[in-house]
Amino acid sequence: MAMACFVALCVLLPLSLAVTPEELESFLFSPSGLDMSRSDAHSLAEKQAPILTQSMVTITDLKNLQEVLYAPRYLDFSRSELQAQLLPLAEQHLSPADLKDMYPVLYDSLDLPKTTAKSTALQLVRNKAEPAQIKALYELLKVMSSVSMQLAKTLAIELGAAGCDPVALKNSYQASRDLTSASKSAVRANLNGEVKHYAKDGKVYTASEFQSFYGENWLLEWVAAPPEKKVADDGKEYAAGEFRAYYASSWEQKWHASQTATQMRLAEDGKAYSVSEFVEYYKDDWQGKWAQAPVLPCKECRAKEQIVV
């Protein structure tokens, strides 16, 4: 069945984007790859090659991510950790470059234990958090008289995951001396208030709307909610922060003019679903399932790339 699905996909996908079971098995079996047994490598390759192909993950992508996860100076995964997590993390499109930037901030700047820095880096990269923002938040929070060093680390991570403008936080706190109120204001101000997330009902709302609706639980709900993305001129989908990195000073104008991406992920039944379809399929659990599901190209991304899955 897996082979039949793969053959069908190869007809529709550019050959350069396809991962064959044979080349995946070779990577999984190789000592320079995941060093699995031949039988385990064969079984996993048969299952995962079609998923990697749909997710547009190549063997080169796997090698690049492996390098960051396995390198002692970065996340320093054990061989068993790498075998268990490499493919799922690649299917979730975790960026090796983003992990390279994030991990040193947590391990060196915030002085987190290695195991904590590893798991936190993975989650923050999933959340599209910005390393420079987390570092700036920590530097600001740790000098506040009302904030302990440990609390400064915790808040820097929590607010960084949410997207929090450090300058706005500083100014708001100086005016109010109320860190809770200042934090809410600074998240609203991040990226000029352009950011929206998908709430439990599958619709997008601003941080201000999350704060009004969820009350004291707004931060947890905001961080758990996937961000809205839009399609850039290169035919790929990006969140607001990524749009700013891509377009620099013109990002906001481009953001307003760009089409909202219909994001797609692979559900546990092997079918591709949008956000609204995940809501219908998984009900209240959809956000957690979405966070762990393989990422597929958005509908509009496929149209631009002329790819059909």
Coordinates of C-alpha atoms in Angstrom, one line a residue:
M1 CA 0.0 0.0 0.0
A2 CA 2.8 2.4 0.9
M3 CA 4.6 1.7 -2.4
A4 CA 1.4 2.2 -4.3
C5 CA 0.9 5.6 -2.7
F6 CA 4.4 6.5 -3.4
V7 CA 4.2 5.7 -7.1
A8 CA 1.1 7.8 -7.4
L9 CA 2.8 10.7 -5.7
C10 CA 5.8 10.5 -7.9
V11 CA 3.6 10.9 -11.0
L12 CA 2.3 14.2 -9.5
L13 CA 5.4 15.6 -7.7
P14 CA 8.6 16.9 -9.3
L15 CA 11.2 14.1 -9.2
S16 CA 13.7 16.3 -7.2
L17 CA 11.1 16.5 -4.4
A18 CA 10.4 12.8 -4.1
V19 CA 12.0 10.6 -1.5
T20 CA 12.1 7.0 -2.6
P21 CA 11.9 4.2 -0.1
E22 CA 15.2 2.9 -1.4
E23 CA 17.2 6.1 -0.8
L24 CA 15.5 6.7 2.6
E25 CA 16.3 3.1 3.6
S26 CA 19.9 3.7 2.6
F27 CA 20.1 6.8 4.8
L28 CA 18.4 5.2 7.8
F29 CA 20.7 2.1 7.5
S30 CA 23.9 4.0 6.9
P31 CA 26.3 4.6 9.9
S32 CA 26.5 8.3 8.8
G33 CA 22.7 8.4 8.8
L34 CA 20.6 6.9 11.6
D35 CA 22.6 3.6 11.8
M36 CA 19.4 1.4 12.1
S37 CA 19.3 -2.3 11.4
R38 CA 18.5 -3.2 7.8
S39 CA 15.0 -4.6 8.7
D40 CA 14.1 -1.5 10.8
A41 CA 15.4 0.8 8.1
H42 CA 13.4 -1.0 5.5
S43 CA 10.1 -1.0 7.5
L44 CA 10.4 2.7 8.4
A45 CA 11.4 3.7 4.9
E46 CA 8.3 2.0 3.4
K47 CA 6.1 3.9 5.8
Q48 CA 7.7 7.3 5.9
A49 CA 8.9 7.9 2.3
P50 CA 5.4 8.8 1.1
I51 CA 4.9 11.1 4.0
L52 CA 8.3 12.9 3.5
T53 CA 7.4 13.3 -0.1
Q54 CA 4.1 14.9 0.6
S55 CA 5.8 17.1 3.2
M56 CA 8.4 18.0 0.6
V57 CA 11.3 16.9 2.8
T58 CA 14.3 15.6 0.9
I59 CA 17.2 13.5 2.1
T60 CA 19.4 16.6 2.1
D61 CA 16.9 18.2 4.4
L62 CA 17.2 15.2 6.8
K63 CA 21.0 15.4 6.7
N64 CA 20.9 19.2 7.5
L65 CA 18.6 18.7 10.4
Q66 CA 20.6 15.7 11.6
E67 CA 23.7 17.8 11.7
V68 CA 22.2 20.3 14.1
L69 CA 20.4 17.8 16.3
Y70 CA 23.4 15.5 16.6
A71 CA 26.3 18.0 16.9
P72 CA 27.7 18.3 20.4
R73 CA 27.9 22.1 20.1
Y74 CA 24.2 22.3 19.4
L75 CA 21.4 20.0 20.6
D76 CA 23.7 16.9 21.1
F77 CA 21.0 14.3 20.6
S78 CA 21.9 10.7 21.4
R79 CA 21.7 8.2 18.6
S80 CA 18.5 6.8 20.0
E81 CA 17.0 10.3 20.3
L82 CA 17.9 11.0 16.7
Q83 CA 16.4 7.7 15.5
A84 CA 13.1 8.5 17.3
Q85 CA 12.8 12.2 16.5
L86 CA 14.6 13.1 13.2
L87 CA 11.8 12.2 10.8
P88 CA 8.9 13.6 12.9
L89 CA 10.8 16.9 13.4
A90 CA 11.7 17.1 9.7
E91 CA 8.0 16.5 8.8
Q92 CA 7.1 19.4 11.0
H93 CA 9.6 21.6 9.0
L94 CA 11.8 22.6 11.9
S95 CA 14.5 24.8 10.5
P96 CA 18.1 23.7 11.2
A97 CA 19.1 27.4 10.9
D98 CA 16.5 28.5 13.4
L99 CA 17.6 25.7 15.9
K100 CA 21.2 26.9 15.5
D101 CA 20.2 30.4 16.4
M102 CA 17.8 29.4 19.2
Y103 CA 19.8 26.8 21.2
P104 CA 22.8 29.1 22.1
V105 CA 20.4 31.8 23.4
L106 CA 18.8 29.2 25.8
Y107 CA 22.0 27.3 26.8
D108 CA 24.5 30.2 26.9
S109 CA 22.6 33.4 27.4
L110 CA 19.8 32.1 29.7
D111 CA 22.1 29.4 31.2
L112 CA 19.5 26.6 31.0
P113 CA 20.5 23.0 31.6
K114 CA 21.2 21.2 28.4
T115 CA 18.2 18.9 28.5
T116 CA 15.9 21.9 29.2
A117 CA 17.6 24.0 26.5
K118 CA 17.1 21.1 24.0
S119 CA 13.4 20.6 24.5
T120 CA 12.7 24.3 24.8
A121 CA 14.5 25.1 21.6
L122 CA 12.4 22.6 19.7
Q123 CA 9.2 24.0 21.1
L124 CA 10.2 27.7 20.5
V125 CA 11.2 27.0 16.9
R126 CA 7.8 25.3 16.4
N127 CA 6.2 28.5 17.8
K128 CA 8.1 30.7 15.3
A129 CA 9.8 32.5 18.3
E130 CA 12.7 34.8 17.6
P131 CA 15.9 34.2 19.4
A132 CA 16.9 37.8 19.5
Q133 CA 13.6 38.7 21.0
I134 CA 14.0 36.1 23.8
K135 CA 17.5 37.3 24.6
A136 CA 16.3 40.9 24.7
L137 CA 13.4 40.0 27.0
Y138 CA 15.6 38.1 29.4
E139 CA 18.1 41.0 29.5
L140 CA 15.2 43.4 30.3
L141 CA 13.4 41.1 32.8
K142 CA 16.5 40.1 34.9
V143 CA 17.2 43.7 36.0
M144 CA 13.6 44.3 37.2
S145 CA 13.7 44.5 41.0
S146 CA 10.4 42.5 41.2
V147 CA 11.7 39.6 39.1
S148 CA 14.0 36.9 40.2
M149 CA 16.6 35.4 37.9
Q150 CA 14.7 32.2 37.5
L151 CA 11.4 34.0 36.9
A152 CA 13.2 36.2 34.3
K153 CA 14.2 33.0 32.4
T154 CA 10.7 31.6 32.6
L155 CA 9.0 34.8 31.5
A156 CA 11.4 35.4 28.6
I157 CA 10.6 31.9 27.3
E158 CA 6.8 32.3 27.8
L159 CA 6.6 35.8 26.3
G160 CA 9.1 34.9 23.5
A161 CA 6.9 31.9 22.5
A162 CA 3.9 34.3 22.4
G163 CA 5.8 37.0 20.5
C164 CA 6.5 40.0 22.7
D165 CA 8.0 43.3 21.7
P166 CA 10.8 44.0 24.2
V167 CA 10.8 47.8 23.7
A168 CA 7.0 47.9 24.2
L169 CA 7.4 45.8 27.3
K170 CA 10.0 48.2 28.7
N171 CA 8.0 51.3 28.0
S172 CA 4.8 49.9 29.2
Y173 CA 6.3 48.6 32.4
Q174 CA 8.1 51.9 33.1
A175 CA 4.7 53.7 32.8
S176 CA 2.6 51.2 34.8
R177 CA 5.0 49.2 37.0
D178 CA 2.5 46.4 36.4
L179 CA 4.4 43.5 34.6
T180 CA 1.2 41.5 33.9
S181 CA -0.4 44.5 32.2
A182 CA 2.8 45.5 30.4
S183 CA 3.2 41.9 29.1
K184 CA -0.3 41.9 27.6
S185 CA 0.3 45.3 26.0
A186 CA 3.7 44.2 24.5
V187 CA 2.3 41.0 23.0
R188 CA -0.5 43.1 21.4
A189 CA 2.2 45.5 20.0
N190 CA 4.4 42.8 18.5
L191 CA 4.8 43.1 14.8
N192 CA 2.5 46.2 14.9
G193 CA -0.5 44.0 16.0
E194 CA -0.6 42.2 12.6
V195 CA -0.3 38.7 14.1
K196 CA -3.4 36.5 14.3
H197 CA -3.7 32.9 15.7
Y198 CA -6.3 30.2 15.1
A199 CA -8.4 29.7 18.2
K200 CA -10.2 26.5 19.2
D201 CA -13.0 27.4 16.8
G202 CA -10.6 27.4 13.9
K203 CA -10.9 31.1 13.2
V204 CA -8.2 33.7 13.4
Y205 CA -8.1 36.4 16.1
T206 CA -5.6 39.0 17.3
A207 CA -3.8 38.9 20.7
S208 CA -6.2 41.6 21.9
E209 CA -9.2 39.4 21.1
F210 CA -7.5 36.4 22.8
Q211 CA -7.0 38.5 25.9
S212 CA -10.6 39.6 25.9
F213 CA -12.1 36.2 25.4
Y214 CA -9.8 33.9 27.4
G215 CA -9.1 36.2 30.3
E216 CA -6.3 34.9 32.6
N217 CA -5.7 31.9 30.3
W218 CA -5.1 34.0 27.3
L219 CA -1.3 33.4 27.1
L220 CA -1.6 29.6 27.2
E221 CA -4.3 29.7 24.6
W222 CA -2.4 32.1 22.4
V223 CA 0.8 30.1 22.4
A224 CA -1.1 26.8 21.7
A225 CA -2.9 28.4 18.7
P226 CA -1.3 28.1 15.3
P227 CA -0.4 31.4 13.6
E228 CA -2.0 32.7 10.5
K229 CA 0.3 32.5 7.4
K230 CA 0.3 34.2 4.0
V231 CA 1.7 33.4 0.7
A232 CA 4.8 35.4 -0.4
D233 CA 6.0 36.1 -3.9
D234 CA 8.2 32.9 -3.9
G235 CA 5.0 30.8 -3.6
K236 CA 5.7 29.7 0.0
E237 CA 3.7 30.3 3.2
Y238 CA 5.1 32.4 6.0
A239 CA 4.0 33.7 9.4
A240 CA 4.1 37.4 10.1
G241 CA 7.5 37.4 11.6
E242 CA 8.9 35.4 8.7
F243 CA 7.3 37.9 6.3
R244 CA 9.2 40.7 8.1
A245 CA 12.5 38.8 7.7
Y246 CA 11.7 38.1 4.0
Y247 CA 10.6 41.6 2.9
A248 CA 12.4 43.8 5.5
S249 CA 10.9 47.3 5.6
S250 CA 8.1 46.6 3.1
W251 CA 6.8 43.6 5.0
E252 CA 3.7 45.1 6.4
Q253 CA 2.5 46.4 3.0
K254 CA 3.2 43.0 1.4
W255 CA 1.4 41.2 4.3
H256 CA -1.7 43.2 3.7
A257 CA -1.6 42.6 0.0
S258 CA -0.9 38.9 0.2
Q259 CA -3.3 35.9 0.1
T260 CA -4.0 34.0 3.3
A261 CA -2.5 30.6 3.1
T262 CA -4.8 27.6 3.5
Q263 CA -2.5 25.6 5.7
M264 CA -2.6 21.8 5.4
R265 CA -1.4 19.0 7.6
L266 CA -1.5 15.2 7.5
A267 CA -4.0 13.7 10.0
E268 CA -3.7 10.4 11.6
D269 CA -6.0 8.8 9.0
G270 CA -3.4 9.6 6.3
K271 CA -5.5 12.4 4.8
A272 CA -4.6 16.0 4.2
Y273 CA -6.7 18.5 6.1
S274 CA -6.9 22.2 6.5
V275 CA -7.4 24.0 9.9
S276 CA -11.2 23.9 9.6
E277 CA -11.1 20.2 8.7
F278 CA -8.8 19.5 11.7
V279 CA -11.3 21.2 13.9
E280 CA -14.1 19.1 12.5
Y281 CA -12.0 15.9 12.7
Y282 CA -10.4 16.3 16.1
K283 CA -12.8 18.7 17.8
D284 CA -11.3 20.4 20.9
D285 CA -8.0 18.4 20.5
W286 CA -7.2 19.8 17.1
Q287 CA -4.5 22.3 18.1
G288 CA -2.4 19.6 19.8
K289 CA -2.8 17.2 16.9
W290 CA -2.0 20.0 14.5
A291 CA 1.2 20.8 16.3
Q292 CA 2.5 17.2 15.9
A293 CA 1.2 16.5 12.4
P294 CA 3.4 16.5 9.3
V295 CA 3.3 19.9 7.5
L296 CA 2.1 19.8 3.9
P297 CA 2.3 22.7 1.4
C298 CA -0.6 25.1 1.6
K299 CA -3.3 24.9 -1.1
E300 CA -2.1 28.1 -2.7
C301 CA 1.5 27.0 -2.4
R302 CA 0.7 23.9 -4.4
A303 CA -1.1 26.0 -7.0
K304 CA 2.0 28.1 -7.5
E305 CA 4.3 25.1 -7.6
Q306 CA 1.8 23.1 -9.8
I307 CA 2.0 20.2 -7.3
V308 CA -1.0 18.0 -6.5
V309 CA -1.1 15.5 -3.6

